[in-house]
Amino acid sequence: MPYIYFYWTKVCIWCIIYICISMYKNEAGAMMETRIYKIGEDISESEYDYIKEAAGVIRDGGLVAFPTETVYGLGGDALNPESSRRIYGAKGRPSDNPLIVHIADFEDIYPLARKVPDIAVILAEKFWPGPLTMILKKSGIVPYETTGGLDTVAVRLPDNRIACALIREAGVPVAAPSANRSGKPSPTTAQHVYGDLSGKIDVILDGGAVSIGIESTIIDLTGDIPVILRPGYINQDMLNDILGDVARDPAIDNKVEGDIKPKAPGMMYRHYAPEGELMIVEGEISAVSDKINELAGMYDESVVGIITTTENRERYDYGTVVCIGSRENEITIAHNLYAALRKMDECKIKHIFIEGFSNEGLGDAIMNRIMKAAGHKVLKV
Ligand code: AMP
Ligand code: MG
């Protein structure tokens, strides 16, 4: 008799363990083996075979991370609702945050949009392939799962040979948000993607570090005048030069509060953020470094991080100090920003201080990302 009790108790315990594991797996998404293929700049014949394999994965409804000139994207078939659902699941992204649809040839924009306005053609001639995303009224073939329920679609033609080869081989437009877990800094290397999404996606095409390092400029062409929804490498002056007057969504420069809702739903969410608390210190540079050194000194050295530039590197000697590039050449700063934020997480830094940047040119996009990552915590000195 006691043996039977013992036997049934054991069975019950195993059942409970099994149910808990299944629930965990459902929550985290079914685990799979993620294949990683290195692809060189010139794309050799054998590397091209990997791209073909990855394109087949996309056609079959699977997910492939690939490099673009901005950040790594997580691609799926933009016309397949199930693929888009998988993208949201793998990223942990809210499903009302629409995906950008990537194409490899300009003509492929026509089936996606109800109407392609002349200014879209003009912008494409000037900036595509490149880091500019255009919002257009969507056609019937684009599922609402891809557009987060909106009647508009975001389209981009990236300037990266691996990305374009993948899209062409897939033979379908590719929906691709940044290939990170939602809310984390965007990935600028295949290793960042692997850290966030291994076991959740089928393939990563490793094309090395990306060139620009921050996400595309988004411009809405569905209204009377074009409106910038997210600043990026293509800045407002460059767009004004081509289009005359371009407006700017006021929500870009504000903390999301009350009635001010950004037109790009993604700008609503906490974004690009490291795990530690990030604070921006702005002002004349010696005052900034004095303040950062003072604030940093309040904490144990092991939990303090400072993100600085070549010009000021020597002013800091406490905690984890990361130099992200030169103020003279802001592309270096864009290029290294997210990797620096991720390094702070790796080092388990709790208090991070970063110097502010001017809002001119590329500085506008850099400050936008830093402000979001810092939850708008700025100290002016
Ligand atoms: P990510 O691909 O992760 O860089 O994010 C894409 C960004 O594009 C998010 O901020 C989205 O909200 C925005 N976006 C995508 N489609 C649309 C659309 N149809 N209208 C407005 N914003 C969009
Ligand atoms: Mg993103």
XYZ file of C-alpha atoms and ligand atoms in Angstrom:
405
model
C 0.000 0.000 0.000
C 2.635 2.646 1.011
C 4.487 1.766 -2.193
C 1.417 2.715 -4.280
C 1.196 6.103 -2.499
C 4.894 6.649 -3.168
C 4.420 5.711 -6.835
C 1.492 8.111 -7.365
C 3.244 10.948 -5.532
C 6.184 10.522 -7.904
C 3.893 10.540 -10.976
C 2.177 13.716 -9.726
C 5.506 15.507 -9.164
C 6.680 14.621 -12.682
C 3.363 15.840 -14.149
C 3.710 19.181 -12.345
C 7.309 19.595 -13.572
C 6.221 18.790 -17.137
C 3.352 21.303 -17.028
C 5.646 24.030 -15.633
C 8.244 23.437 -18.389
C 5.539 23.515 -21.095
C 4.114 26.761 -19.695
C 7.595 28.320 -19.623
C 8.264 27.247 -23.208
C 4.976 28.689 -24.408
C 5.746 31.943 -22.685
C 9.246 32.134 -24.143
C 8.256 30.769 -27.560
C 9.218 27.297 -28.719
C 13.002 26.946 -28.706
C 14.785 26.034 -31.917
C 18.335 25.800 -33.123
C 19.452 29.104 -34.654
C 21.850 28.658 -37.594
C 24.490 31.380 -38.090
C 26.171 31.911 -41.451
C 29.061 34.314 -41.975
C 28.784 36.237 -45.226
C 31.702 38.302 -46.582
C 31.300 41.645 -48.316
C 31.849 40.151 -51.768
C 29.453 37.205 -51.144
C 31.263 34.101 -52.435
C 29.357 31.325 -54.228
C 29.089 29.148 -51.120
C 27.971 32.159 -49.065
C 25.309 32.852 -51.667
C 23.986 29.342 -51.029
C 23.422 30.313 -47.395
C 21.489 33.378 -48.543
C 19.342 31.130 -50.760
C 18.731 28.796 -47.807
C 17.723 31.794 -45.645
C 15.424 33.071 -48.417
C 13.705 29.657 -48.436
C 13.210 29.967 -44.671
C 11.450 33.318 -45.197
C 9.248 31.905 -47.970
C 8.293 29.034 -45.628
C 7.173 31.439 -42.910
C 10.380 31.360 -40.820
C 12.523 34.194 -39.458
C 15.977 35.365 -40.592
C 18.102 38.122 -39.050
C 20.216 40.016 -41.562
C 22.445 43.099 -41.702
C 21.309 46.392 -43.191
C 23.274 49.650 -43.252
C 21.306 50.923 -40.213
C 20.955 48.010 -37.732
C 20.341 44.245 -38.026
C 16.762 43.429 -39.061
C 14.598 40.441 -38.137
C 12.973 39.408 -41.409
C 9.841 37.464 -42.256
C 7.454 37.356 -45.238
C 5.628 40.713 -45.035
C 2.588 39.282 -46.843
C 2.185 36.332 -44.485
C 0.281 37.257 -41.285
C 1.727 34.238 -39.466
C 5.302 35.427 -40.174
C 4.517 38.837 -38.722
C 2.967 37.228 -35.642
C 6.184 35.235 -35.214
C 8.282 38.402 -35.446
C 6.248 40.018 -32.646
C 6.558 36.830 -30.586
C 10.337 36.451 -31.007
C 10.977 40.108 -30.171
C 8.392 40.347 -27.405
C 7.122 43.385 -29.359
C 3.629 44.800 -28.795
C 1.531 43.852 -31.828
C 0.309 47.440 -32.356
C 3.842 48.523 -33.251
C 4.002 48.135 -37.060
C 6.863 46.585 -39.018
C 8.885 48.209 -41.798
C 8.586 46.350 -45.111
C 11.877 45.976 -47.005
C 12.176 45.691 -50.778
C 15.223 45.261 -53.025
C 13.995 46.984 -56.215
C 12.038 50.210 -56.463
C 9.238 48.738 -58.639
C 8.333 46.436 -55.756
C 6.843 49.409 -53.908
C 3.833 49.539 -56.278
C 1.980 46.369 -55.160
C 2.362 47.443 -51.500
C 0.807 50.918 -51.764
C -2.619 52.130 -52.812
C -0.893 55.115 -54.445
C 2.771 56.008 -54.793
C 2.920 59.834 -54.739
C 5.425 61.689 -56.937
C 7.420 62.790 -53.893
C 8.004 59.130 -53.006
C 9.591 58.647 -56.429
C 11.710 61.787 -55.979
C 12.861 60.701 -52.509
C 13.640 57.187 -53.722
C 15.736 58.568 -56.597
C 17.746 60.643 -54.159
C 18.011 58.425 -51.068
C 17.364 54.781 -52.044
C 18.960 52.422 -51.498
C 19.444 54.006 -48.095
C 18.302 54.748 -44.538
C 14.940 56.350 -45.370
C 11.571 54.724 -44.625
C 8.455 56.099 -46.330
C 4.919 55.735 -44.955
C 2.277 55.256 -47.670
C -1.367 54.174 -47.761
C -1.303 50.395 -47.820
C -2.745 48.174 -50.537
C -4.988 45.175 -49.848
C -2.148 42.640 -50.072
C -0.373 43.941 -46.956
C -1.908 42.243 -43.916
C -2.887 44.263 -40.836
C -0.643 41.948 -38.804
C 2.319 43.588 -40.571
C 1.067 47.173 -40.175
C -0.016 46.830 -36.549
C -3.634 47.369 -37.613
C -2.908 50.624 -39.505
C -4.096 51.466 -43.038
C -0.602 52.658 -43.887
C 2.578 50.746 -44.679
C 6.233 51.645 -44.028
C 8.569 50.804 -46.928
C 12.369 50.909 -47.233
C 15.000 49.798 -49.736
C 18.177 49.127 -47.707
C 21.717 49.845 -48.868
C 23.275 46.476 -48.066
C 24.198 43.759 -50.560
C 23.352 40.871 -48.235
C 19.949 42.371 -47.378
C 19.077 42.991 -51.030
C 20.245 39.522 -52.141
C 18.125 37.937 -49.396
C 15.003 39.933 -50.318
C 15.410 39.231 -54.058
C 15.952 35.507 -53.464
C 12.966 35.343 -51.099
C 10.799 36.799 -53.881
C 8.544 38.499 -51.322
C 8.735 41.836 -49.491
C 10.421 41.305 -46.114
C 8.970 42.760 -42.905
C 11.908 43.527 -40.638
C 12.011 45.416 -37.372
C 15.322 45.678 -35.530
C 16.518 42.198 -34.491
C 16.628 42.787 -30.734
C 14.350 41.924 -27.838
C 11.823 44.753 -27.683
C 13.007 47.713 -25.610
C 16.711 46.784 -25.693
C 19.343 48.708 -27.667
C 19.145 47.816 -31.378
C 21.702 45.242 -32.599
C 24.626 46.441 -34.679
C 26.434 43.072 -34.845
C 25.315 39.461 -35.358
C 26.543 38.716 -31.805
C 24.028 41.220 -30.405
C 21.271 39.424 -32.348
C 22.443 36.025 -31.106
C 22.467 37.257 -27.493
C 18.859 38.451 -27.758
C 17.192 35.953 -30.097
C 19.099 32.658 -30.244
C 16.680 29.751 -29.977
C 13.801 31.957 -31.171
C 14.682 32.480 -34.852
C 15.838 30.173 -37.659
C 18.874 31.887 -39.174
C 21.268 34.784 -38.599
C 23.242 36.057 -41.594
C 26.407 37.515 -40.063
C 27.667 40.300 -42.310
C 29.854 41.940 -39.642
C 29.211 45.285 -37.964
C 26.701 47.566 -39.690
C 27.866 50.875 -41.147
C 25.508 53.546 -39.754
C 24.395 52.065 -36.450
C 21.073 53.831 -35.814
C 17.665 53.185 -37.365
C 16.315 54.778 -40.560
C 14.665 58.181 -40.813
C 10.882 57.715 -41.114
C 8.869 60.150 -43.251
C 5.079 60.066 -43.526
C 3.866 60.844 -47.061
C 0.169 60.199 -46.465
C -0.845 63.754 -45.490
C -0.799 67.159 -47.203
C 2.813 67.803 -46.263
C 5.556 65.256 -45.531
C 6.183 64.726 -41.807
C 9.301 63.277 -40.175
C 8.198 60.692 -37.599
C 11.658 59.495 -36.549
C 14.983 61.303 -37.136
C 17.843 59.310 -38.660
C 20.921 59.598 -40.857
C 18.858 61.419 -43.548
C 18.293 64.615 -41.600
C 15.685 67.377 -41.875
C 17.986 69.710 -43.873
C 18.628 66.991 -46.457
C 14.872 66.422 -46.820
C 14.080 70.161 -46.926
C 16.602 70.558 -49.757
C 14.636 68.099 -51.876
C 11.035 68.713 -50.817
C 10.942 72.316 -49.619
C 9.230 72.358 -46.254
C 9.068 69.149 -44.266
C 7.273 69.047 -40.892
C 8.370 67.193 -37.785
C 6.066 65.168 -35.550
C 6.058 67.204 -32.299
C 6.011 63.961 -30.305
C 9.618 63.260 -31.415
C 10.966 65.841 -29.000
C 8.706 65.124 -26.067
C 8.407 62.546 -23.413
C 5.294 60.532 -24.256
C 2.722 61.893 -21.862
C -0.945 62.814 -21.898
C -2.302 63.754 -25.308
C 0.927 63.908 -27.282
C 0.992 60.562 -29.080
C 3.698 59.908 -31.681
C 2.483 59.026 -35.199
C 5.035 56.211 -35.347
C 3.582 53.892 -32.681
C 7.046 52.506 -31.900
C 8.222 55.887 -30.637
C 5.703 55.489 -27.810
C 7.520 52.654 -26.131
C 10.576 52.690 -23.873
C 13.336 51.978 -26.307
C 17.018 51.462 -26.841
C 17.416 51.332 -23.088
C 20.194 49.666 -21.111
C 19.282 47.915 -17.859
C 21.034 50.499 -15.693
C 19.773 54.044 -15.208
C 21.065 56.365 -17.941
C 21.482 60.099 -17.416
C 22.492 62.709 -20.010
C 24.656 65.606 -18.814
C 24.645 68.618 -21.137
C 26.547 71.881 -21.196
C 30.033 73.319 -21.611
C 32.358 70.344 -21.734
C 34.558 70.972 -18.677
C 31.422 71.623 -16.588
C 29.918 68.393 -17.977
C 32.939 66.263 -17.095
C 33.181 67.856 -13.623
C 29.513 67.056 -12.990
C 29.782 63.501 -14.313
C 32.856 62.859 -12.153
C 31.024 64.268 -9.121
C 27.894 62.139 -9.722
C 29.889 59.016 -10.558
C 31.853 59.384 -7.304
C 28.644 58.914 -5.324
C 28.526 55.215 -6.298
C 30.818 52.229 -6.059
C 33.184 52.167 -9.042
C 31.970 48.682 -10.039
C 28.432 49.919 -10.833
C 29.279 53.199 -12.588
C 29.629 53.675 -16.352
C 30.587 56.761 -18.357
C 30.042 57.128 -22.108
C 32.294 59.772 -23.596
C 33.982 60.936 -26.812
C 37.589 61.031 -28.053
C 37.800 64.737 -27.267
C 37.011 64.169 -23.565
C 38.239 60.660 -22.868
C 41.100 61.827 -20.633
C 38.769 63.681 -18.289
C 37.440 60.434 -16.779
C 39.157 57.811 -14.671
C 36.417 56.114 -12.626
C 34.141 53.147 -13.335
C 33.682 51.624 -16.779
C 34.545 54.340 -19.306
C 33.593 53.772 -22.953
C 34.635 56.139 -25.735
C 32.129 55.977 -28.615
C 33.832 58.174 -31.192
C 34.683 61.715 -32.136
C 32.442 64.782 -32.065
C 34.220 65.848 -35.254
C 32.861 62.786 -37.016
C 29.430 61.978 -35.566
C 28.927 58.868 -37.699
C 31.457 57.174 -35.393
C 29.198 58.031 -32.451
C 26.072 56.659 -34.138
C 28.076 53.576 -35.110
C 29.182 52.752 -31.537
C 26.306 54.042 -29.401
C 24.213 50.871 -29.057
C 27.270 48.640 -28.563
C 28.312 50.938 -25.688
C 24.866 50.664 -24.061
C 25.018 46.878 -24.405
C 28.509 46.813 -22.897
C 27.103 48.600 -19.837
C 24.587 45.754 -19.457
C 27.326 43.129 -19.828
C 29.323 44.846 -17.068
C 26.151 45.027 -14.908
C 26.457 48.796 -14.599
C 23.650 50.409 -12.599
C 24.396 54.137 -13.101
C 25.422 55.339 -16.559
C 26.316 58.914 -17.465
C 26.589 60.116 -21.051
C 27.608 63.486 -22.440
C 24.992 65.345 -24.504
C 25.396 66.159 -28.222
C 24.346 69.072 -30.423
C 21.016 68.665 -32.204
C 22.530 69.549 -35.591
C 22.703 67.066 -38.492
C 23.186 63.483 -37.359
C 23.302 64.788 -33.759
C 19.499 65.127 -33.956
C 19.040 61.367 -34.400
C 21.751 60.548 -31.848
C 20.132 62.788 -29.216
C 16.684 61.328 -30.029
C 17.906 57.794 -29.299
C 19.826 58.807 -26.177
C 16.845 60.768 -24.846
C 14.583 57.721 -25.292
C 17.160 55.406 -23.738
C 17.479 57.782 -20.778
C 13.705 58.214 -20.410
C 14.401 61.970 -20.975
C 16.606 62.270 -17.869
C 18.808 65.264 -18.700
C 20.912 67.384 -16.367
C 21.952 70.774 -17.746
C 25.116 72.260 -16.246
P 12.040 49.280 -35.980
O 11.846 48.534 -37.241
O 12.190 48.426 -34.795
O 13.127 50.292 -36.162
O 10.719 50.109 -35.767
C 9.953 50.547 -36.844
C 9.377 51.898 -36.554
O 8.577 52.252 -37.681
C 8.467 51.905 -35.339
O 8.666 53.096 -34.603
C 7.087 51.885 -35.980
O 6.115 52.449 -35.158
C 7.310 52.695 -37.255
N 6.313 52.362 -38.278
C 6.230 51.213 -39.003
N 5.138 51.244 -39.802
C 4.526 52.421 -39.582
C 3.353 53.045 -40.094
N 2.584 52.434 -40.994
N 3.019 54.274 -39.639
C 3.799 54.896 -38.726
N 4.934 54.364 -38.199
C 5.285 53.152 -38.614
Mg 13.467 48.691 -33.070
